[in-house]
Each structure stands twice: as C-alpha cells, then as structure tokens.
mmCIF file of C-alpha atoms in Angstrom:
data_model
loop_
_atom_site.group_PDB
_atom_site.id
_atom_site.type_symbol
_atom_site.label_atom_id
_atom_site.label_comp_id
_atom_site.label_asym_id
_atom_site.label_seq_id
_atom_site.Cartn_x
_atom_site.Cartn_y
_atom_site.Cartn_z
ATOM 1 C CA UNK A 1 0.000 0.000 0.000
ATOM 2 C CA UNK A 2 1.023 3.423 -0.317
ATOM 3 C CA UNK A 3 1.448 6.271 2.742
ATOM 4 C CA UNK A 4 1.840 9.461 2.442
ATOM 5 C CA UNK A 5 4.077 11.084 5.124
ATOM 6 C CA UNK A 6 4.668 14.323 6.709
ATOM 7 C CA UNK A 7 7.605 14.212 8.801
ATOM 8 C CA UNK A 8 9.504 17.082 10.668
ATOM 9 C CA UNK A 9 12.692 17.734 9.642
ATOM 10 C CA UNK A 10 14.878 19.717 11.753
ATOM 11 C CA UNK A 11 18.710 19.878 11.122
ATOM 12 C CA UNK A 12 19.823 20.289 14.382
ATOM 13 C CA UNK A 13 18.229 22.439 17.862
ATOM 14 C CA UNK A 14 19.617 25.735 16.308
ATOM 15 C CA UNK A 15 17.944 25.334 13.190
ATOM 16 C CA UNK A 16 14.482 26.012 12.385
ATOM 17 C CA UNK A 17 12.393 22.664 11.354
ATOM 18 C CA UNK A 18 9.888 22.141 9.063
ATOM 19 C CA UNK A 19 7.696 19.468 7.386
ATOM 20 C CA UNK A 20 8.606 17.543 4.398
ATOM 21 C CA UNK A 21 6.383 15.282 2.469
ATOM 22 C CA UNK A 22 7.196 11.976 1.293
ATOM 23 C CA UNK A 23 5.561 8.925 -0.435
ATOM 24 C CA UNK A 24 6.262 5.287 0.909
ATOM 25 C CA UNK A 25 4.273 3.000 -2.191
ATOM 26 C CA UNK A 26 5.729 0.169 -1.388
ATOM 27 C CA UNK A 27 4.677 -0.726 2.009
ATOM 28 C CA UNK A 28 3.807 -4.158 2.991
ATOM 29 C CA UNK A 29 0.861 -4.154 6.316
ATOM 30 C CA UNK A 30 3.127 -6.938 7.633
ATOM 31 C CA UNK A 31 5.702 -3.915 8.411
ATOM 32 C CA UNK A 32 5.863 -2.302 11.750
ATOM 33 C CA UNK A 33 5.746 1.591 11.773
ATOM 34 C CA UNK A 34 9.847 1.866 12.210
ATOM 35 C CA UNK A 35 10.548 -0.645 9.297
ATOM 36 C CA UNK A 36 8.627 1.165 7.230
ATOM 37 C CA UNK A 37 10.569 4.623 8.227
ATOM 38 C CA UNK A 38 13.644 1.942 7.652
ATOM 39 C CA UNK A 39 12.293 1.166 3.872
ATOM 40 C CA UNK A 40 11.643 5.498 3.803
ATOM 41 C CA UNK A 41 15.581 5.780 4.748
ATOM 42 C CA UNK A 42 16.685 2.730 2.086
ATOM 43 C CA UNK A 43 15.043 5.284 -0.490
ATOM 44 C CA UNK A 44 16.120 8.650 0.499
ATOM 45 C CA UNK A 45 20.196 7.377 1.217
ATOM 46 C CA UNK A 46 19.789 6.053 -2.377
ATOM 47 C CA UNK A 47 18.944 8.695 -3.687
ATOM 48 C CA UNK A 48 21.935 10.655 -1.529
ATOM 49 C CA UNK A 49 19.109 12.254 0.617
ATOM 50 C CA UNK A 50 19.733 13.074 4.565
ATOM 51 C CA UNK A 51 17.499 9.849 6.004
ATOM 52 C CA UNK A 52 15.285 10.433 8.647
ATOM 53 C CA UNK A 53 16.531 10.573 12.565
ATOM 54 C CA UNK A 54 14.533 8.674 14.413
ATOM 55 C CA UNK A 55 15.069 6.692 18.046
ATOM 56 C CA UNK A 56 14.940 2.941 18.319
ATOM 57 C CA UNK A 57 16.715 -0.190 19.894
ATOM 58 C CA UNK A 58 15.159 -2.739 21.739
ATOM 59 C CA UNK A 59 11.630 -2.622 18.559
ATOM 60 C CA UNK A 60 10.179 -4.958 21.244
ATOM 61 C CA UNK A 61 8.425 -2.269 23.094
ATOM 62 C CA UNK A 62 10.780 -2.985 26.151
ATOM 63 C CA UNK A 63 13.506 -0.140 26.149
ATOM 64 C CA UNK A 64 11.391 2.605 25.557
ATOM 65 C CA UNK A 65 13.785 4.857 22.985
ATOM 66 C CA UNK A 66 11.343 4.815 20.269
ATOM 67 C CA UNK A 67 8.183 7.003 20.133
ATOM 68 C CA UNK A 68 7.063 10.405 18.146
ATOM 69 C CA UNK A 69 3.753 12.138 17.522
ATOM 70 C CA UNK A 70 1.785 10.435 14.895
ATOM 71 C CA UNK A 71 -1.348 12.299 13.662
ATOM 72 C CA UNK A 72 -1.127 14.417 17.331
ATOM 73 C CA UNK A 73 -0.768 10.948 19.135
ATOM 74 C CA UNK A 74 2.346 9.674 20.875
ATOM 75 C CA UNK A 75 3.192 6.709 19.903
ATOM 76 C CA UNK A 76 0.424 6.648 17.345
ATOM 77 C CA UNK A 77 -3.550 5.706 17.361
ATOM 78 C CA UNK A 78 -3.340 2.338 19.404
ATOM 79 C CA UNK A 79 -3.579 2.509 23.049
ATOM 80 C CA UNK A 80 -1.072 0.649 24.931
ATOM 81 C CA UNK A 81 1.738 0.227 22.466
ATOM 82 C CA UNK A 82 4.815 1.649 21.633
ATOM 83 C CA UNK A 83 5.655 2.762 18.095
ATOM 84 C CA UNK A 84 7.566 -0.001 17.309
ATOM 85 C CA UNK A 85 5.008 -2.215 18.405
ATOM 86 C CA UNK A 86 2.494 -0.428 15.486
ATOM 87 C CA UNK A 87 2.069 -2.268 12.830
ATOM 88 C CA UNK A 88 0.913 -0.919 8.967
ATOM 89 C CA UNK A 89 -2.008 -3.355 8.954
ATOM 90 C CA UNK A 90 -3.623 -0.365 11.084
ATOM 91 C CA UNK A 91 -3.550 1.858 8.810
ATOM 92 C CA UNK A 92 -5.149 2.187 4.697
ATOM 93 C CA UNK A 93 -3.742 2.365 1.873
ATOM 94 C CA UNK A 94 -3.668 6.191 0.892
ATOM 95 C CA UNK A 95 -3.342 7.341 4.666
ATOM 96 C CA UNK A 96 -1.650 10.513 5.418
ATOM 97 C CA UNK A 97 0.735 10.657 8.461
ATOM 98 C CA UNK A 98 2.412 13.736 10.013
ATOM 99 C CA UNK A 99 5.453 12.667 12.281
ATOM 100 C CA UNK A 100 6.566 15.017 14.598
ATOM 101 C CA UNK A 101 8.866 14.786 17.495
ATOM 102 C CA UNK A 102 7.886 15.058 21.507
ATOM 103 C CA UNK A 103 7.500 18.737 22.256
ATOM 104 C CA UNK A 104 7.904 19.740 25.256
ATOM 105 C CA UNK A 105 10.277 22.690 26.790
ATOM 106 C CA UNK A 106 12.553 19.407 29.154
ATOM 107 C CA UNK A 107 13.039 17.585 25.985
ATOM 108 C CA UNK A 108 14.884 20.169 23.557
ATOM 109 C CA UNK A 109 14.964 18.442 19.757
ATOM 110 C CA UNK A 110 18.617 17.160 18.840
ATOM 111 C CA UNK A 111 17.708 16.163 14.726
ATOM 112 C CA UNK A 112 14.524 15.043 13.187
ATOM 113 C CA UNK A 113 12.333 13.279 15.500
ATOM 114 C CA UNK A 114 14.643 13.070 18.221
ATOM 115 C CA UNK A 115 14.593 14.456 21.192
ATOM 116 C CA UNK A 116 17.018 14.744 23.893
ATOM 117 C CA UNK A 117 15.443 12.887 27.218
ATOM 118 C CA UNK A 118 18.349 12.820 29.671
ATOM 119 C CA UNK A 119 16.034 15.102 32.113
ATOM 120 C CA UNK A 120 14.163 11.523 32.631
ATOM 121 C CA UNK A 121 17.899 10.595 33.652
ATOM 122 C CA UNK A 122 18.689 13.289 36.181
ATOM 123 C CA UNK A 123 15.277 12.949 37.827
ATOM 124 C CA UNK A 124 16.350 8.843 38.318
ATOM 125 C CA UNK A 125 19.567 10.208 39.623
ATOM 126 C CA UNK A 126 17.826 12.863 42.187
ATOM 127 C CA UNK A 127 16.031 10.186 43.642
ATOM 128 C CA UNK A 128 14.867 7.285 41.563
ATOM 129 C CA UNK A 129 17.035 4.330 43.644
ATOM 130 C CA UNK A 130 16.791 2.927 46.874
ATOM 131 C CA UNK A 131 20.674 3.067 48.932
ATOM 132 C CA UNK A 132 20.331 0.650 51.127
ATOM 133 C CA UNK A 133 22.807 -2.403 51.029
ATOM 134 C CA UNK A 134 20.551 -5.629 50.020
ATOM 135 C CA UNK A 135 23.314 -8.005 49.206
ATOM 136 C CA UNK A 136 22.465 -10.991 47.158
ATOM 137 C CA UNK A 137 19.264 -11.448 46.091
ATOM 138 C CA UNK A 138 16.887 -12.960 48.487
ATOM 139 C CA UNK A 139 14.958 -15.176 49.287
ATOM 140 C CA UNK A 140 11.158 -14.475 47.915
ATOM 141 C CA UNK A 141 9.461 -14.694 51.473
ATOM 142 C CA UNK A 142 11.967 -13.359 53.213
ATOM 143 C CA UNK A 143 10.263 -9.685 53.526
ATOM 144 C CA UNK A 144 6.483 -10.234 54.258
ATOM 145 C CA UNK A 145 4.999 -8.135 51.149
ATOM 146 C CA UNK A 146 1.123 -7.573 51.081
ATOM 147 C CA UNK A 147 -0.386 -8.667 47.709
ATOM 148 C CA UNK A 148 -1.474 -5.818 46.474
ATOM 149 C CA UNK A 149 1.617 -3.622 47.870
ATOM 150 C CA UNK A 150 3.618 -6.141 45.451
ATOM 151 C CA UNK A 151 1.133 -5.983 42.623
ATOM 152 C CA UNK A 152 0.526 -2.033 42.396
ATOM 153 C CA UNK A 153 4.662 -1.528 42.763
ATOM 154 C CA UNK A 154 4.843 -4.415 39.825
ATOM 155 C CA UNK A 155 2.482 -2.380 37.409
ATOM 156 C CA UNK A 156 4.386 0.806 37.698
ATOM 157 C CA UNK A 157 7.440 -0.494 37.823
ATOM 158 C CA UNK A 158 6.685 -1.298 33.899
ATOM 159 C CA UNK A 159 7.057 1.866 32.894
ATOM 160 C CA UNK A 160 9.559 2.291 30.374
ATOM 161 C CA UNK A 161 10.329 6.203 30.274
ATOM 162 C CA UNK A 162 9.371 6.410 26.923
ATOM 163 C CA UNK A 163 8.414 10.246 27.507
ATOM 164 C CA UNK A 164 4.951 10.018 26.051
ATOM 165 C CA UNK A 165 3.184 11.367 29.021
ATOM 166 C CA UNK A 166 5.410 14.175 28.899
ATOM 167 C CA UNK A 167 4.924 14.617 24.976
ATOM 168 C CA UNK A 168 0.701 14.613 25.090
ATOM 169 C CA UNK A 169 0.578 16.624 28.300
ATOM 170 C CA UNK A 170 -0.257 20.173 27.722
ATOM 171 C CA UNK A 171 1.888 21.348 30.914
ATOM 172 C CA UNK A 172 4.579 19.151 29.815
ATOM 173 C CA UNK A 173 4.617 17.426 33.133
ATOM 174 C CA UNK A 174 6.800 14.583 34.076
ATOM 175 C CA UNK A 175 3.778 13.744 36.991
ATOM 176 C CA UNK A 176 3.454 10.178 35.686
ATOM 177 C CA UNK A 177 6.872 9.588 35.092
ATOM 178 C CA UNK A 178 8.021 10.382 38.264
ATOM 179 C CA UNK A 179 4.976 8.923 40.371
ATOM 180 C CA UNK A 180 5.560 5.368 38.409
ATOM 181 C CA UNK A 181 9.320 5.806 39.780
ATOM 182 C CA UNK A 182 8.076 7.058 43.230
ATOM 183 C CA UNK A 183 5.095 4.135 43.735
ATOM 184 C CA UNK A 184 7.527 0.941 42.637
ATOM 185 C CA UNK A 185 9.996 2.037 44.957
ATOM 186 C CA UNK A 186 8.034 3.171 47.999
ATOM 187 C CA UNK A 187 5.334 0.783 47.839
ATOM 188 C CA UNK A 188 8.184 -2.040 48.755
ATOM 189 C CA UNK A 189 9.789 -2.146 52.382
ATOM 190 C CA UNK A 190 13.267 -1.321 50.670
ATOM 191 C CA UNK A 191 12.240 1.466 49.481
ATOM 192 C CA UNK A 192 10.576 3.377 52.406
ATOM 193 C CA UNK A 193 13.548 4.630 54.329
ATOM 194 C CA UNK A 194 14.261 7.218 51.658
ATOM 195 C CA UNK A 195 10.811 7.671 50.285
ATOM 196 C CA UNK A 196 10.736 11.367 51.894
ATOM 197 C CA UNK A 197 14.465 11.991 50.637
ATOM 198 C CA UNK A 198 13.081 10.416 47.250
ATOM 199 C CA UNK A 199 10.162 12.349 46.457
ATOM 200 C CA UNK A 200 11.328 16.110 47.598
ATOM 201 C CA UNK A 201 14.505 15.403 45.542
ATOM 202 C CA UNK A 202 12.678 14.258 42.367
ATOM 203 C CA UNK A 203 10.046 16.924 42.757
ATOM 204 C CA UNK A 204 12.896 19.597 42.948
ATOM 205 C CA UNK A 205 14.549 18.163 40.230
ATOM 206 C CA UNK A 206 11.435 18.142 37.422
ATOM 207 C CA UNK A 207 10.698 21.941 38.733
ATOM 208 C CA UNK A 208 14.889 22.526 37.953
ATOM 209 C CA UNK A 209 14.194 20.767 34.394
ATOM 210 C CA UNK A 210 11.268 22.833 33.522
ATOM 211 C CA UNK A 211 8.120 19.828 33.579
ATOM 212 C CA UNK A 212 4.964 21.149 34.108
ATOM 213 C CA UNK A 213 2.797 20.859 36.544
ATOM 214 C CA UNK A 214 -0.281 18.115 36.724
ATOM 215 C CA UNK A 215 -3.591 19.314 36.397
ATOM 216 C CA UNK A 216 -5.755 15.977 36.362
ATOM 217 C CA UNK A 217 -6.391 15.870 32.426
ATOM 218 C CA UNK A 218 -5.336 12.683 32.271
ATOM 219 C CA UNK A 219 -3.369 12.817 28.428
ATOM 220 C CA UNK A 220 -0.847 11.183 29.894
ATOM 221 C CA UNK A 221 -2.631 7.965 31.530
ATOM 222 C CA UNK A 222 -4.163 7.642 27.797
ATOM 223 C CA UNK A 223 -1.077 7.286 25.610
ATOM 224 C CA UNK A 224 1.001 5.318 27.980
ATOM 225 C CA UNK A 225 1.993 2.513 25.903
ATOM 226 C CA UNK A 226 2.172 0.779 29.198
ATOM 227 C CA UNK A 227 -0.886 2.041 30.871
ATOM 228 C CA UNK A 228 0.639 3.127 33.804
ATOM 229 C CA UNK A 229 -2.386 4.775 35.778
ATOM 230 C CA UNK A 230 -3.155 8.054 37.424
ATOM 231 C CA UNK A 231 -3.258 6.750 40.339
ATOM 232 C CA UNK A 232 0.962 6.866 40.926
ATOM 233 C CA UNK A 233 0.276 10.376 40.544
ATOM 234 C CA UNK A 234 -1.836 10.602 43.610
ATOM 235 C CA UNK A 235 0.172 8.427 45.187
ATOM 236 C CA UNK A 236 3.562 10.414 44.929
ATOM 237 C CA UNK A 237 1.331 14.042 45.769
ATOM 238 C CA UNK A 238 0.747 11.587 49.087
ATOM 239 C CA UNK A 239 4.336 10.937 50.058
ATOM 240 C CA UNK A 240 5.230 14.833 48.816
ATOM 241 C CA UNK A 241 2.732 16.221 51.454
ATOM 242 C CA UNK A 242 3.621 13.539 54.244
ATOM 243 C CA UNK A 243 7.464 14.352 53.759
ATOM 244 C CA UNK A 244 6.952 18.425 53.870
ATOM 245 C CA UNK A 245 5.106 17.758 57.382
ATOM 246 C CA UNK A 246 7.838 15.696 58.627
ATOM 247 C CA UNK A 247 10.030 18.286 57.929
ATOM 248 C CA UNK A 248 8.137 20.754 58.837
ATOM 249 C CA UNK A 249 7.562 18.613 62.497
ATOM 250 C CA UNK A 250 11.235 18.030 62.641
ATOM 251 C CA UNK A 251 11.871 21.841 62.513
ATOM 252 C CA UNK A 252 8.832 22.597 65.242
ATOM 253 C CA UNK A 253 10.864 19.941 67.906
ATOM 254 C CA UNK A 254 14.376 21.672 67.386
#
C-alpha cells in the first residue's frame, strides 16, 4: 500500500524545522511503523538524501527509545503500544501521516524526531534508587509483602520512560513519570527509608528541568503505551505532602 508522510525535519536544535512530504508506495501491512521509516531511509540514502533521525533499539516495546507524535498521538492511534510495536495493517492504503517529534520545553529536539530525554535521567539520579545495602538477592518470602503492595509496585514499575506522558501533556509534566518511579519504589519495604528523601529530591529536580505541573487531564494515563495509571500520581502528591510535614515537624521539635 502506499502512505503518504509528513515528517519534521529539523537539522539540528539551532535550526528552524519544518515538514517535508514523502511517499512510501511500497509498504507491505506486515511492516511495523519503524521498518517502514527503515524502507523510507533505504530510499532517500539512495537517492543521496539526509534519512530520517529517528530513536529505536530494543523494537520490542521494552527499552522505551522509540516514540514520536503520529497524527497528534504519541506513539500513534493504538492505546497501549509503543511505536515499534504499530504495525501498517492499522492503517489504509492512501493514509496521510504527520510525524513530529515530543514537544515539550525538558526535551529540547537534537535532529529530526529526536529528542534529547536525559532530564528523565537526572530525575532517576535525584532520587529514583533505593541506597540501602541488600546483598544478594533474596529469598522471595523473606520480607512479608502484602499482595497488592507487590502488585501495584509491579504495574508501575513497567514503565519504560518512553516520555509520552510528557509529549501529550499540555503542561509538559513529568507527573506520571516520576509517580511510576516514586510508587515501585516506595510501595516495597526497601524502598521506604528514603521515600521522603526520594520524592522532595525528584520533585525539585522536574521543577529545575522545567516539567509542568499536573492538572488531572489525564493525556498522559491515555497514551502510555504501558498504561501506567493516574493513580501513581496521587500516590507520589501523598508521600510529597507527608514528607513536607515531617520536615516541617522536625523543625517545630528543634
């Protein structure tokens, strides 16, 4: 079938970008969305074009580098997948695409549809880990864990920091992001010793990268190729408030 795409082309983050239209005929529905940018690149580097700059590793929906705005969607019109998890067979022959990269102020565009994410990185490094010395791995009923403790810190510990929830926010917050991070860690027994350290680290950290704030629109639980839910967001908003009272106790006893 053929697709028509629009994609944005941007040289580099000093340069203005703009969109360019191309025609893929030859695509097969069998293809998944990045093989068919692959077969778009085959053409243009034949025909000693610049290809298209796009992210991708893992294409098993696992490492979460892929991802771009398809139609005003992240990761395209299927809930709970990743772009390289699209496949062509969702789309008809004749379709027009525009491709743009994640836009938000945090993640500044480095060529094409790539942006730079590394903010996800220094928000992990503010506070994302636990410190505490757990040796070998033990064993699995060693640290009494209720159920649903284990299976809430399980489901957001799947997030893959893809940056979607960033990229469809309007306030370009990092909310969900940082509340999967926040709930997978401090719902476990490890993880509570710091989970006051954790939280007013990582919150200073996304107000230092320039993320948004939340508002409850819920954009970002939608296009979560993981469907990570809202509910890590009220859960970190929780442990914010209950570690500015501690503080706040601590500095009425001294």
């Amino acid at each position: 079938m053929r697709i028509i795409l629009h994609i944005w082309r941007q040289r580099n983050a000093a340069e203005k970008g703009r969109m360019v239209r191309y025609e893929v005929p030859t695509v097969s529905e069998h293809m998944s969305f990045l093989e068919m940018l692959d077969v778009l690149n085959e053409d243009l580097i034949a025909k000693g074009e610049d290809p298209v700059a796009f992210d991708h590793d893992c294409r098993e929906g696992i490492c979460g580098m892929c991802g771009c705005m398809v139609n005003g969607m992240a990761h395209g019109p299927l809930p709970g997948t990743t772009l390289c998890q699209l496949h062509m067979r969702h789309f008809k022959d004749g379709d027009e695409l525009y491709l743009e990269p994640w836009r938000a102020r945090a993640f500044p565009v480095v060529k094409d549809l790539v942006v730079d994410r590394t903010a996800f990185d220094r928000l992990i490094a503010a506070g994302g880990f636990i410190s505490v010395a757990t040796g070998s791995a033990p064993d699995g009923n060693a640290i009494p864990v209720p159920k649903e403790n284990a299976e809430r810190s399980m489901d957001a510990a799947a997030c893959i920091g893809c940056g979607a929830c960033v990229a469809m926010c309007p306030n370009a917050s990092a909310s969900l992001f940082m509340g999967a991070k926040i709930a997978h860690l401090g719902l476990l027994p490890q993880g509570r010793p710091e989970s006051e350290q954790r939280v007013e680290a990582m919150v200073a950290q996304a107000r230092a990268e320039l993320f948004g704030s939340c508002t409850n629109i819920g954009e970002c639980e939608a296009v979560c190729p993981k469907e990570i839910k809202l509910s890590v967001i009220a859960l970190m908003n929780r442990e914010f408030l209950r570690a500015k009272w501690a503080g706040r106790a601590g500095l009425v006893d001294d």
